[in-house]
Amino acid sequence: MRALSHSLPLYRRPLARIVLTGLWLGLLSLPLMMELDAPYFGLERPLMVVGVVVLLGLAQWFITQSRRLSPVWTERLMEAGGATVRGLSRRIDRRLLYVPALAAAVVIPLGLNRYYIDVLTQVGIYATLALGLNIVVGLAGLLNLGFIAFYAVGAYAYGLLATRLDLSFWQVLPLGAVLAAVLGVLLGFPALRLRGDYLAIVTLGFGEMIRIVLNNWDGVTGGPNGIIGIARPSLFGFAFSHPIHYYYLILAVVLLTIFAVGRLNQSRLGRAWTAMRDDEVAAEAMGIDLVKTKLLAFGLGATWAGLAGVFFASKMTFISPESFTFFESVLVLCMVVLGGMGSVPGVILGAAMLLILPEMMRQFALYRMLVFGAAMVGMMVMRPKGLLTARRRAVPLWRREVLRASAVSGSIARSTGSERIDSVSPRSNDADMMLLETRKLSVDFGGLRALDMVDLSVKAGEIVSLIGPNGAGKTTFFNAVTGLFAPTSGEVRYRGQNLVGLRPHHVAAKGISRTFQNIRLFHDMTVIENVMVGGHCRMRAGVIGAVIRPKNVIAEEERSAAKAYELLQFVGLEDKGDLWASQLPYGDQRRLEIARAMASDPTLLLLDEPAAGMNPQETNALMDLIYAIRARGITVLLIEHHMKLVMGISERIVVLDHGITIAEGTPAAIKADSRVIGAYLGKESLHA
């Protein structure tokens, strides 16, 4: 691994040089399409042409070198991390497309006329807009049909401030983004409890409301006539007057947007958005604050829309409400869906296709939109999840961190998870401390009482089972303890603190984690990403940290990945870290859910029917795993119908029937209790 750590910088330095060189040469190439006779920055045109050729040569050299080194890296990484780094060579091959793509973006406009440069500039503006919507829809799963309103806010912010207060483009650019972000957060508040069709209707109404205000507030917005005479940007006396100026300016913005959105996607926040999109209940139980996470998605998405709006106004020098209709919102949404929701390159490709293809089909005259529509339908039929589906990325988000995690973990022994501990493990000094205690806990659903005055206590270090017939209220009890259901009356005390009224993410942060009766994994995430989501509430990186990645954020991600990898080893899934959660067999999914619940460092673990659907061998392995969990200092409270497991592992058993506690005691006492036999176990248990 030491050799590996020295080899990685050798790869990163050429990549950085190539990208920076490409950007520099792109800047020097600006005047190649301008009708100017004077040299630019003291350099003649031939030198600039040579610069473009050098750029292409460097790109080709980079590709050759990367392909030559790829097998070496793959062999080393496979030795260091085993199957958890499978597919890295495919990632390297895919990344080889970035430099040629950048070179093409810089060079292609040099051979185009003004009209097509304008089209490409429009692609850049809409790509920025679509990347913002991709955060809201693609990552967070919040359908927004009024997204164009934030685009309008940015455009009108520049139009009004430039014409009335004489503010420059560079002064208004951040201001327009901030105004749009504030509006996005304000929209997010009333939409917090809405999803799907209802959220779409609310956001659609919001977008139309903004358009109507712009259309009727004549004294400020100019009404239907809009705002004219908007100043073009300039920088240090250099006026962006030629179409190619705007193209390279928006290209720089698109690159920065790709960088920022990509970093966010690979961060703690990106995992939280994806988890929330897949399953809000499981996400909140894992410690994700849904309110903050949703508002953050709305605000950040609107930020990019505001930036795009400022660029649009400066390019057109005229804006009116007709540029911000519902059709534009649908168009941007189609870019995200067509390209692939959650996929950054897919969204850019979607924007390019939806804007360039109609121009290429002008030869069909009146039938061009029909042909274009048929082409779009065909694409969606062949690629229903988008042209470049984010879910099929070669290596998961943890690609960098897991390499170091493998080095940190090394060959961690799995003895804690494989050796049977038949005797009760020594408890900590606070063994007599009451960890969880419910007092007269009741939960009503309308006129039905699901829990009725339930008193239950769990001491630190215990393994306690909660049993009873179906419908007895066992899972309702878990939901009331973890904050998913609000108790009608009673108390839930954890370490002496009343948890009633706390949201699930607060309960998780206190040290209570859980699994679910019906497995609730995040199927659009990899195995190791699922476990990393479990530790969300123990991480602190925010938006700025996720984008710029200071040392403390990198260290936090490395620790999270290392812990996730160690937990996968603990449950026996270390060779499956790069698989999608949906690819695991049923028993492995159960173990993955346990590993995810352990990632938050809980002191109390609630297991809801962990042996359901398992064969005898898997059940025996689960019993060993529960003993090993307790050996790590974690108290276990489980719901289970598998009586062999319950009787073999429990120190105490609590029995519920119709929401009422009918018995509590040792396995032997419960097995002999006539009330339990009559309500649940049956007479055959007397001879078991």
XYZ file of C-alpha atoms in Angstrom:
688
model
C 0.000 0.000 0.000
C 2.930 2.348 0.582
C 3.904 1.930 -3.045
C 0.300 2.578 -3.996
C 0.162 5.777 -1.962
C 3.258 7.028 -3.783
C 1.908 6.097 -7.204
C -1.423 7.918 -6.937
C 0.072 11.456 -6.953
C 1.928 10.545 -10.153
C -1.482 10.127 -11.731
C -3.086 13.206 -10.228
C -0.335 15.633 -11.195
C -0.531 14.958 -14.961
C -4.322 15.167 -14.769
C -4.155 18.554 -13.052
C -1.560 19.787 -15.539
C -3.630 18.674 -18.504
C -6.815 20.309 -17.235
C -5.090 23.563 -16.303
C -3.199 23.614 -19.577
C -6.436 23.010 -21.438
C -8.129 25.900 -19.685
C -5.149 28.174 -20.345
C -5.021 27.255 -24.023
C -8.765 27.679 -24.231
C -8.393 31.222 -22.940
C -5.658 31.956 -25.446
C -7.827 30.547 -28.215
C -10.617 33.062 -27.661
C -9.659 35.371 -30.537
C -9.372 32.589 -33.115
C -12.997 33.133 -34.078
C -12.950 36.897 -33.668
C -12.510 39.142 -36.633
C -9.544 41.002 -35.185
C -6.215 41.831 -36.727
C -4.412 42.814 -33.531
C -2.497 40.209 -31.535
C -4.041 39.007 -28.275
C -2.023 39.344 -25.064
C 1.010 39.943 -27.302
C 0.698 36.535 -28.992
C 0.041 36.086 -32.692
C -2.647 33.769 -34.034
C -0.203 31.095 -35.255
C 1.061 30.638 -31.718
C -2.493 30.180 -30.515
C -3.144 27.567 -33.182
C -0.012 25.766 -32.033
C -1.404 25.943 -28.508
C -4.545 24.124 -29.555
C -2.478 21.452 -31.292
C -0.353 21.069 -28.168
C -3.523 20.667 -26.110
C -4.677 17.790 -28.280
C -1.218 16.246 -28.170
C -1.104 16.423 -24.383
C -4.552 14.870 -24.184
C -3.425 11.978 -26.370
C -0.276 11.531 -24.261
C -2.357 11.470 -21.096
C -4.648 8.791 -22.508
C -1.694 6.657 -23.577
C 0.030 6.952 -20.198
C -3.165 6.224 -18.271
C -3.870 3.093 -20.279
C -0.311 1.917 -19.753
C -0.524 2.378 -15.982
C -4.090 1.123 -15.552
C -3.269 -2.639 -15.332
C -0.496 -1.946 -12.815
C -2.819 0.048 -10.561
C -5.545 -2.560 -10.828
C -3.182 -5.353 -9.773
C -1.861 -3.370 -6.812
C -5.307 -2.306 -5.671
C -6.678 -5.814 -5.917
C -3.820 -7.002 -3.711
C -4.453 -4.191 -1.226
C -8.227 -4.144 -0.991
C -9.480 -7.341 -2.564
C -12.827 -7.323 -4.278
C -13.845 -4.020 -2.703
C -11.922 -2.198 -5.399
C -13.221 -4.183 -8.355
C -13.954 -2.065 -11.372
C -11.300 0.591 -10.711
C -9.728 0.031 -14.104
C -13.106 0.687 -15.722
C -13.320 3.942 -13.773
C -9.870 4.941 -15.064
C -10.929 4.162 -18.626
C -14.091 6.217 -18.188
C -12.166 9.157 -16.789
C -10.065 9.126 -19.944
C -13.065 10.664 -21.687
C -12.872 13.831 -19.594
C -9.771 15.345 -21.176
C -10.850 14.758 -24.809
C -14.281 16.140 -23.891
C -12.679 19.269 -22.466
C -10.448 19.581 -25.517
C -13.476 19.264 -27.781
C -15.383 21.886 -25.799
C -12.466 24.285 -26.206
C -11.651 23.588 -29.857
C -14.967 22.845 -31.604
C -16.341 26.422 -31.427
C -13.256 27.647 -33.259
C -14.652 26.239 -36.497
C -18.236 27.425 -36.079
C -20.049 30.568 -37.110
C -21.766 32.963 -34.715
C -25.121 31.214 -34.896
C -23.846 27.831 -33.752
C -21.667 29.449 -31.109
C -24.855 31.028 -29.759
C -26.486 27.597 -29.724
C -23.560 26.129 -27.768
C -23.694 29.056 -25.357
C -27.366 28.353 -24.826
C -26.469 24.710 -24.160
C -24.042 25.870 -21.482
C -26.658 28.079 -19.808
C -29.248 25.313 -19.808
C -26.675 22.746 -18.675
C -25.983 24.925 -15.626
C -29.709 25.242 -15.041
C -30.269 21.492 -15.444
C -27.386 20.611 -13.118
C -29.101 22.704 -10.457
C -32.397 20.902 -11.032
C -30.510 17.615 -10.945
C -29.704 18.261 -7.279
C -33.399 18.693 -6.492
C -34.896 16.002 -8.727
C -32.070 13.628 -9.596
C -30.351 13.386 -6.214
C -32.970 14.399 -3.641
C -35.979 13.035 -5.538
C -38.086 16.199 -5.111
C -40.139 16.811 -8.254
C -40.052 20.540 -9.021
C -42.127 21.832 -11.946
C -41.572 25.497 -11.137
C -37.786 25.510 -11.236
C -37.703 28.119 -13.985
C -38.862 30.695 -11.401
C -35.392 30.742 -9.830
C -33.909 31.230 -13.292
C -36.187 34.250 -13.687
C -35.139 35.647 -10.301
C -31.483 35.620 -11.340
C -32.235 37.185 -14.716
C -34.445 39.946 -13.320
C -32.019 40.602 -10.471
C -29.320 41.457 -13.006
C -31.709 43.292 -15.305
C -33.046 45.559 -12.557
C -29.796 46.150 -10.684
C -27.805 46.781 -13.861
C -30.280 49.223 -15.413
C -31.416 51.054 -12.272
C -28.462 50.920 -9.894
C -25.726 50.547 -12.505
C -24.276 47.491 -10.775
C -21.851 45.397 -12.788
C -22.298 41.817 -13.901
C -19.716 40.585 -11.394
C -21.447 42.370 -8.525
C -24.855 40.955 -9.354
C -23.682 37.409 -10.158
C -23.361 36.270 -6.507
C -26.315 38.416 -5.481
C -28.591 36.787 -8.046
C -27.509 33.356 -6.842
C -28.198 34.280 -3.204
C -31.633 35.744 -3.986
C -32.609 32.603 -5.882
C -31.305 30.411 -3.042
C -33.357 32.323 -0.462
C -36.448 31.946 -2.624
C -35.693 28.237 -3.015
C -35.548 27.757 0.749
C -38.787 29.715 1.191
C -40.468 27.426 -1.343
C -39.036 24.410 0.454
C -40.728 25.138 3.782
C -44.361 24.638 2.693
C -43.315 21.678 0.540
C -41.487 19.777 3.299
C -44.276 17.279 3.905
C -45.198 16.877 0.249
C -43.924 14.374 -2.274
C -44.756 13.172 -5.755
C -47.812 14.649 -7.443
C -48.646 17.011 -4.578
C -45.159 18.504 -4.554
C -45.264 18.855 -8.344
C -48.559 20.771 -8.155
C -47.268 23.140 -5.459
C -44.041 23.905 -7.336
C -45.943 24.325 -10.599
C -48.177 26.886 -8.921
C -45.139 28.670 -7.506
C -43.533 28.944 -10.937
C -46.710 30.333 -12.476
C -47.097 32.782 -9.593
C -43.630 34.230 -10.244
C -44.376 34.561 -13.957
C -47.678 36.333 -13.272
C -45.961 38.752 -10.886
C -43.322 39.540 -13.506
C -46.001 40.026 -16.125
C -48.179 42.386 -14.069
C -45.792 44.406 -11.914
C -45.236 47.024 -14.597
C -43.605 49.597 -12.351
C -40.755 47.283 -11.394
C -40.394 44.492 -13.938
C -41.626 46.357 -16.996
C -44.561 43.984 -17.334
C -44.938 42.208 -20.694
C -42.416 44.602 -22.248
C -39.674 43.385 -19.950
C -36.335 45.106 -19.427
C -34.119 46.300 -22.277
C -30.625 47.725 -22.469
C -29.037 45.314 -20.005
C -25.272 45.803 -19.933
C -22.909 43.125 -21.139
C -20.174 42.024 -18.752
C -16.609 43.261 -18.904
C -13.478 42.316 -16.995
C -10.522 44.662 -16.468
C -11.576 46.702 -19.471
C -12.094 43.656 -21.690
C -15.662 43.706 -23.041
C -17.375 40.371 -23.678
C -18.874 41.520 -26.955
C -18.291 38.577 -29.292
C -20.372 35.360 -29.038
C -17.210 33.342 -28.427
C -16.566 35.426 -25.325
C -19.835 34.321 -23.838
C -19.234 30.753 -24.863
C -15.953 30.464 -22.985
C -17.381 32.366 -20.040
C -20.303 29.977 -19.697
C -17.957 27.040 -20.332
C -15.975 28.097 -17.276
C -19.210 28.277 -15.269
C -20.271 24.820 -16.464
C -16.890 23.376 -15.459
C -17.156 24.955 -12.015
C -20.710 23.649 -11.711
C -19.619 20.144 -12.678
C -16.834 20.327 -10.116
C -19.109 21.564 -7.314
C -22.057 19.267 -8.035
C -19.730 16.296 -8.479
C -18.054 16.981 -5.135
C -21.443 17.342 -3.436
C -22.627 14.083 -4.970
C -19.574 12.276 -3.588
C -19.961 13.721 -0.109
C -21.944 13.044 3.031
C -24.639 15.365 1.636
C -24.878 13.488 -1.651
C -25.333 10.200 0.180
C -28.018 11.814 2.353
C -29.917 13.070 -0.714
C -29.771 9.667 -2.378
C -30.877 7.902 0.803
C -33.756 10.346 1.236
C -34.813 9.792 -2.372
C -34.808 6.012 -1.907
C -36.525 5.792 1.496
C -37.298 8.771 3.727
C -38.248 6.609 6.726
C -34.996 4.660 6.699
C -32.974 7.800 5.988
C -34.392 9.630 8.993
C -33.927 6.576 11.219
C -30.249 6.577 10.201
C -29.833 10.112 11.539
C -30.534 12.243 8.452
C -32.393 15.479 9.194
C -34.985 15.483 6.416
C -35.941 19.129 6.910
C -32.406 20.469 6.543
C -31.563 18.029 3.771
C -34.600 19.000 1.689
C -34.132 22.726 2.237
C -30.475 22.375 1.303
C -31.434 20.664 -1.955
C -33.976 23.372 -2.800
C -31.537 26.154 -1.907
C -28.508 24.778 -3.759
C -30.524 23.889 -6.850
C -31.964 27.400 -6.938
C -28.451 28.844 -6.561
C -27.342 27.399 -9.889
C -30.596 28.509 -11.503
C -29.944 32.068 -10.300
C -26.432 31.996 -11.756
C -27.771 30.756 -15.087
C -30.397 33.515 -15.047
C -27.779 36.242 -14.600
C -25.809 34.864 -17.562
C -28.947 34.633 -19.671
C -29.871 38.280 -19.020
C -26.345 39.505 -19.760
C -26.200 37.553 -23.005
C -29.614 38.571 -24.336
C -29.504 42.198 -23.001
C -33.315 41.904 -22.911
C -35.624 39.837 -20.729
C -39.393 39.430 -20.486
C -41.802 37.003 -18.776
C -42.126 35.071 -22.034
C -38.665 33.607 -21.449
C -39.744 31.941 -18.189
C -42.863 29.957 -18.983
C -43.916 26.517 -17.784
C -42.595 25.088 -21.044
C -39.074 26.072 -19.991
C -39.475 24.204 -16.686
C -40.590 21.111 -18.568
C -37.680 21.457 -20.988
C -35.127 21.576 -18.162
C -36.794 18.630 -16.428
C -36.620 16.671 -19.692
C -32.884 17.353 -19.841
C -32.455 15.749 -16.430
C -34.710 12.779 -17.171
C -33.355 12.155 -20.672
C -29.729 12.391 -19.597
C -30.204 10.279 -16.480
C -31.362 11.514 -13.100
C -28.433 11.974 -10.754
C -25.862 11.701 -13.559
C -23.787 14.850 -14.084
C -22.464 13.932 -17.561
C -25.905 12.587 -18.437
C -27.581 15.905 -17.636
C -25.081 17.781 -19.806
C -25.682 15.327 -22.639
C -29.435 15.752 -22.198
C -29.123 19.536 -22.413
C -26.998 19.265 -25.545
C -29.382 16.884 -27.281
C -32.545 18.826 -26.475
C -31.072 22.074 -27.788
C -28.829 20.925 -30.635
C -31.006 18.219 -32.224
C -33.869 20.617 -33.100
C -31.343 22.865 -34.844
C -29.965 19.920 -36.804
C -33.483 18.955 -37.875
C -34.426 22.310 -39.371
C -34.193 20.693 -42.796
C -37.445 18.907 -42.009
C -39.196 22.308 -41.872
C -42.703 21.912 -40.451
C -42.102 18.295 -39.473
C -38.925 18.882 -37.485
C -40.651 18.876 -34.078
C -42.502 15.690 -35.009
C -39.229 14.025 -35.978
C -37.571 15.391 -32.871
C -40.383 14.107 -30.647
C -40.230 10.664 -32.235
C -36.471 10.581 -31.669
C -36.953 11.489 -27.988
C -39.602 8.797 -27.528
C -37.299 6.247 -29.136
C -34.449 7.204 -26.822
C -36.611 6.881 -23.721
C -37.897 3.488 -24.870
C -34.371 2.205 -25.416
C -32.903 3.933 -22.348
C -35.779 4.346 -19.850
C -33.414 5.354 -17.045
C -31.600 7.932 -19.130
C -28.741 8.010 -21.588
C -26.079 7.890 -18.866
C -27.596 6.303 -15.786
C -25.961 7.361 -12.536
C -26.836 4.044 -10.912
C -24.491 2.170 -13.233
C -21.303 4.030 -12.367
C -18.298 1.698 -12.363
C -17.121 2.420 -8.851
C -19.179 3.856 -5.992
C -18.794 7.269 -4.428
C -16.228 6.035 -1.940
C -13.697 5.262 -4.679
C -10.869 7.337 -3.204
C -11.662 6.886 0.449
C -12.000 3.109 0.364
C -8.447 2.703 -0.891
C -7.124 4.337 2.226
C -9.770 2.577 4.265
C -8.350 -0.717 3.032
C -4.907 0.371 4.148
C -6.175 1.506 7.537
C -8.191 -1.654 8.046
C -5.502 -3.950 6.711
C -6.404 -7.508 7.519
C -8.804 -6.866 10.402
C -9.611 -10.161 12.042
C -13.194 -11.298 11.893
C -12.937 -13.288 15.077
C -15.455 -11.036 16.797
C -18.021 -11.999 14.238
C -17.182 -15.645 13.750
C -16.427 -17.043 17.179
C -19.443 -18.179 19.181
C -19.679 -16.582 22.616
C -21.975 -18.883 24.536
C -21.487 -17.287 27.906
C -22.628 -13.825 28.835
C -19.849 -11.350 28.078
C -18.568 -9.167 30.890
C -20.495 -5.942 31.016
C -19.161 -2.459 31.469
C -19.067 -0.629 34.765
C -22.512 0.817 34.068
C -24.079 -2.635 33.731
C -26.745 -1.818 36.315
C -27.672 1.431 34.560
C -31.188 1.545 33.123
C -30.520 2.277 29.463
C -34.084 2.289 28.118
C -37.277 2.589 30.113
C -40.838 3.149 28.927
C -43.494 4.228 31.402
C -47.182 3.685 30.629
C -46.455 4.039 26.914
C -49.600 4.172 24.788
C -50.090 4.685 21.051
C -53.487 5.200 19.417
C -54.400 5.117 15.733
C -57.795 6.758 15.549
C -60.017 4.620 17.769
C -57.574 1.698 17.858
C -55.115 1.392 20.739
C -51.974 -0.298 19.422
C -50.006 0.007 22.692
C -51.681 0.179 26.082
C -49.706 1.384 29.118
C -46.562 -0.599 28.257
C -43.785 -0.596 30.865
C -40.508 -2.023 29.590
C -36.931 -1.616 30.763
C -33.572 -2.609 29.313
C -30.324 -2.461 31.280
C -26.997 -1.714 29.652
C -25.379 -4.851 28.260
C -28.549 -6.960 28.127
C -30.038 -8.929 25.270
C -33.807 -8.579 25.623
C -36.419 -10.040 23.288
C -39.883 -8.643 22.608
C -42.256 -11.343 21.380
C -45.952 -11.801 20.745
C -48.441 -12.685 18.019
C -48.781 -10.647 14.850
C -50.522 -7.363 15.563
C -49.441 -7.351 19.208
C -47.791 -3.920 18.836
C -44.130 -4.928 18.786
C -43.058 -2.873 15.759
C -45.287 -0.034 16.953
C -43.260 -0.074 20.175
C -40.017 0.274 18.175
C -41.530 3.091 16.128
C -42.613 4.929 19.276
C -39.167 4.556 20.849
C -37.331 5.798 17.748
C -39.655 8.747 17.096
C -41.388 7.488 13.949
C -44.702 7.447 15.842
C -45.704 10.021 18.429
C -46.961 8.320 21.628
C -50.461 9.216 22.744
C -49.303 9.171 26.359
C -46.462 7.924 28.513
C -42.711 8.373 28.493
C -39.732 6.915 26.649
C -36.607 7.440 28.737
C -33.129 6.773 27.418
C -30.298 7.272 29.882
C -32.790 9.157 32.011
C -33.819 11.594 29.250
C -37.363 11.655 27.891
C -37.311 11.085 24.118
C -40.990 11.822 23.480
C -41.269 14.627 20.938
C -37.853 14.054 19.356
C -37.597 13.351 15.638
C -36.009 10.046 14.538
C -32.729 11.690 13.511
C -32.389 13.176 17.003
C -33.071 9.770 18.563
C -30.397 8.219 16.340
C -27.923 10.887 17.413
C -28.650 10.021 21.058
C -27.380 6.483 20.469
C -30.394 4.364 19.429
C -30.272 2.636 16.059
C -32.541 0.085 14.445
C -33.312 -2.302 11.616
C -36.742 -2.822 10.070
C -39.201 -5.698 9.847
C -39.289 -5.295 6.074
C -35.744 -4.662 4.882
C -35.295 -0.978 4.038
C -31.949 -0.658 2.301
C -31.013 2.091 -0.132
C -31.049 0.098 -3.343
C -29.591 2.849 -5.540
C -26.453 2.850 -3.412
C -23.632 0.383 -3.028
C -23.210 -1.882 -0.029
C -20.473 0.229 1.526
C -22.366 3.456 0.829
C -25.339 2.064 2.739
C -23.115 1.548 5.761
C -21.585 5.022 5.415
C -25.083 6.527 5.458
C -25.569 4.854 8.828
C -22.810 7.066 10.230
C -24.279 10.292 8.811
C -25.173 11.766 12.195
C -21.570 11.342 13.392
C -20.165 13.410 10.523
C -20.060 17.206 10.323
C -18.982 18.236 6.797
C -21.236 20.898 5.250
C -21.650 22.327 1.759
C -18.433 24.347 1.667
C -16.402 21.516 3.142
C -17.886 19.045 0.673
C -16.915 21.233 -2.295
C -13.425 22.415 -1.329
C -12.514 19.315 0.725
C -10.108 20.628 3.361
C -7.952 18.131 5.221
C -10.425 17.657 8.063
C -13.231 16.745 5.630
C -10.999 14.303 3.755
C -9.987 12.732 7.063
C -13.639 12.468 8.107
C -14.560 10.705 4.854
C -11.615 8.344 5.235
C -12.652 7.468 8.780
C -16.229 6.888 7.649
C -15.149 4.596 4.810
C -12.700 2.744 7.056
C -15.399 2.169 9.664
C -17.865 1.019 7.007
C -15.332 -1.434 5.615
C -14.566 -2.765 9.102
C -18.282 -3.285 9.782
C -18.646 -5.146 6.495
C -15.838 -7.408 7.638
C -17.607 -7.803 10.966
C -20.799 -9.095 9.316
C -18.954 -11.064 6.627
C -19.651 -8.851 3.608
C -16.186 -7.419 3.015
C -16.030 -8.914 -0.494
C -19.311 -7.298 -1.547
C -18.697 -3.638 -0.785
C -18.901 -2.499 -4.400
C -22.129 -4.353 -5.224
C -25.472 -2.626 -5.310
C -27.536 -3.374 -2.221
C -30.272 -4.848 -4.416
C -27.810 -7.416 -5.779
C -27.312 -9.088 -2.400
C -29.218 -12.254 -1.475
C -31.815 -11.951 1.268
C -29.628 -13.110 4.160
C -26.837 -10.730 3.171
C -29.309 -7.852 2.993
C -30.302 -8.574 6.592
C -26.668 -8.501 7.667
C -26.058 -5.318 5.698
C -28.956 -3.641 7.495
C -27.387 -4.595 10.825
C -23.992 -3.227 9.743
C -25.642 0.025 8.657
C -27.397 0.351 12.009
C -24.088 -0.160 13.817
C -22.335 2.590 11.846
C -23.751 5.329 14.088
C -21.960 3.857 17.140
C -25.196 3.105 19.012
C -25.369 1.965 22.610
C -28.814 0.422 22.000
C -29.574 -1.592 18.868
C -33.181 -2.454 18.005
C -33.471 -5.474 15.707
C -36.897 -6.018 14.150
C -37.271 -9.692 13.167
C -33.669 -10.106 11.952
C -34.097 -13.874 11.422
C -37.222 -13.585 9.271
C -36.829 -15.596 6.082
C -33.465 -17.085 7.052
C -32.571 -20.763 6.817
C -31.217 -22.652 9.878
C -27.571 -22.036 8.964
C -28.164 -18.307 8.540
C -30.098 -18.200 11.814
C -27.223 -19.824 13.699
C -24.819 -17.320 12.147
C -27.170 -14.517 13.206
C -27.110 -15.781 16.787
C -23.310 -15.647 16.738
C -23.476 -12.150 15.270
C -25.802 -10.880 18.011
C -23.465 -12.243 20.680
C -20.581 -10.501 18.930
C -22.534 -7.228 18.798
C -23.108 -7.405 22.551
C -19.403 -8.145 23.012
C -18.714 -4.752 21.406
C -20.619 -3.044 24.226
C -23.938 -2.639 22.389
C -27.184 -3.469 24.176
C -29.653 -5.417 22.021
C -33.457 -5.337 22.044
C -34.949 -7.565 19.373
C -38.343 -8.545 18.042
C -38.389 -12.112 16.822
C -40.723 -15.026 16.056
C -37.948 -17.623 15.822
C -38.313 -19.223 19.265
C -35.100 -21.226 19.138
C -33.134 -18.025 18.628
C -35.150 -16.105 21.237
C -34.842 -18.778 23.917
C -31.189 -19.367 23.168
C -29.959 -15.789 23.184
C -32.203 -13.747 25.485
C -31.537 -12.870 29.097
C -35.061 -11.530 29.480
C -38.181 -11.771 27.367
C -41.157 -9.404 27.289
C -44.423 -10.643 25.779
C -47.048 -8.360 24.219
C -50.584 -9.279 23.210
C -53.002 -6.726 21.745
C -50.706 -3.939 22.901
C -50.628 -5.105 26.536
C -47.684 -6.611 28.413
C -48.831 -10.074 29.539
C -45.532 -11.502 30.779
C -41.896 -10.699 31.462
C -39.067 -12.897 32.683
C -36.313 -15.344 31.820
C -36.671 -17.706 28.851
C -37.487 -20.594 31.189
C -40.182 -18.593 32.982
C -41.746 -17.383 29.738
C -41.745 -20.888 28.299
C -43.739 -22.134 31.275
C -46.148 -19.182 31.544
C -49.705 -20.328 30.825
C -50.761 -16.906 29.526
C -47.932 -16.893 26.984
C -48.674 -20.475 25.982
C -52.323 -19.660 25.410
C -51.756 -16.385 23.577
C -48.666 -17.165 21.531
C -46.468 -20.237 22.089
C -49.082 -22.978 22.132
C -49.069 -26.235 24.068
C -46.356 -27.808 21.927
C -43.838 -25.480 23.575
C -44.161 -27.488 26.799
C -42.376 -30.378 25.096
C -39.861 -28.343 23.102
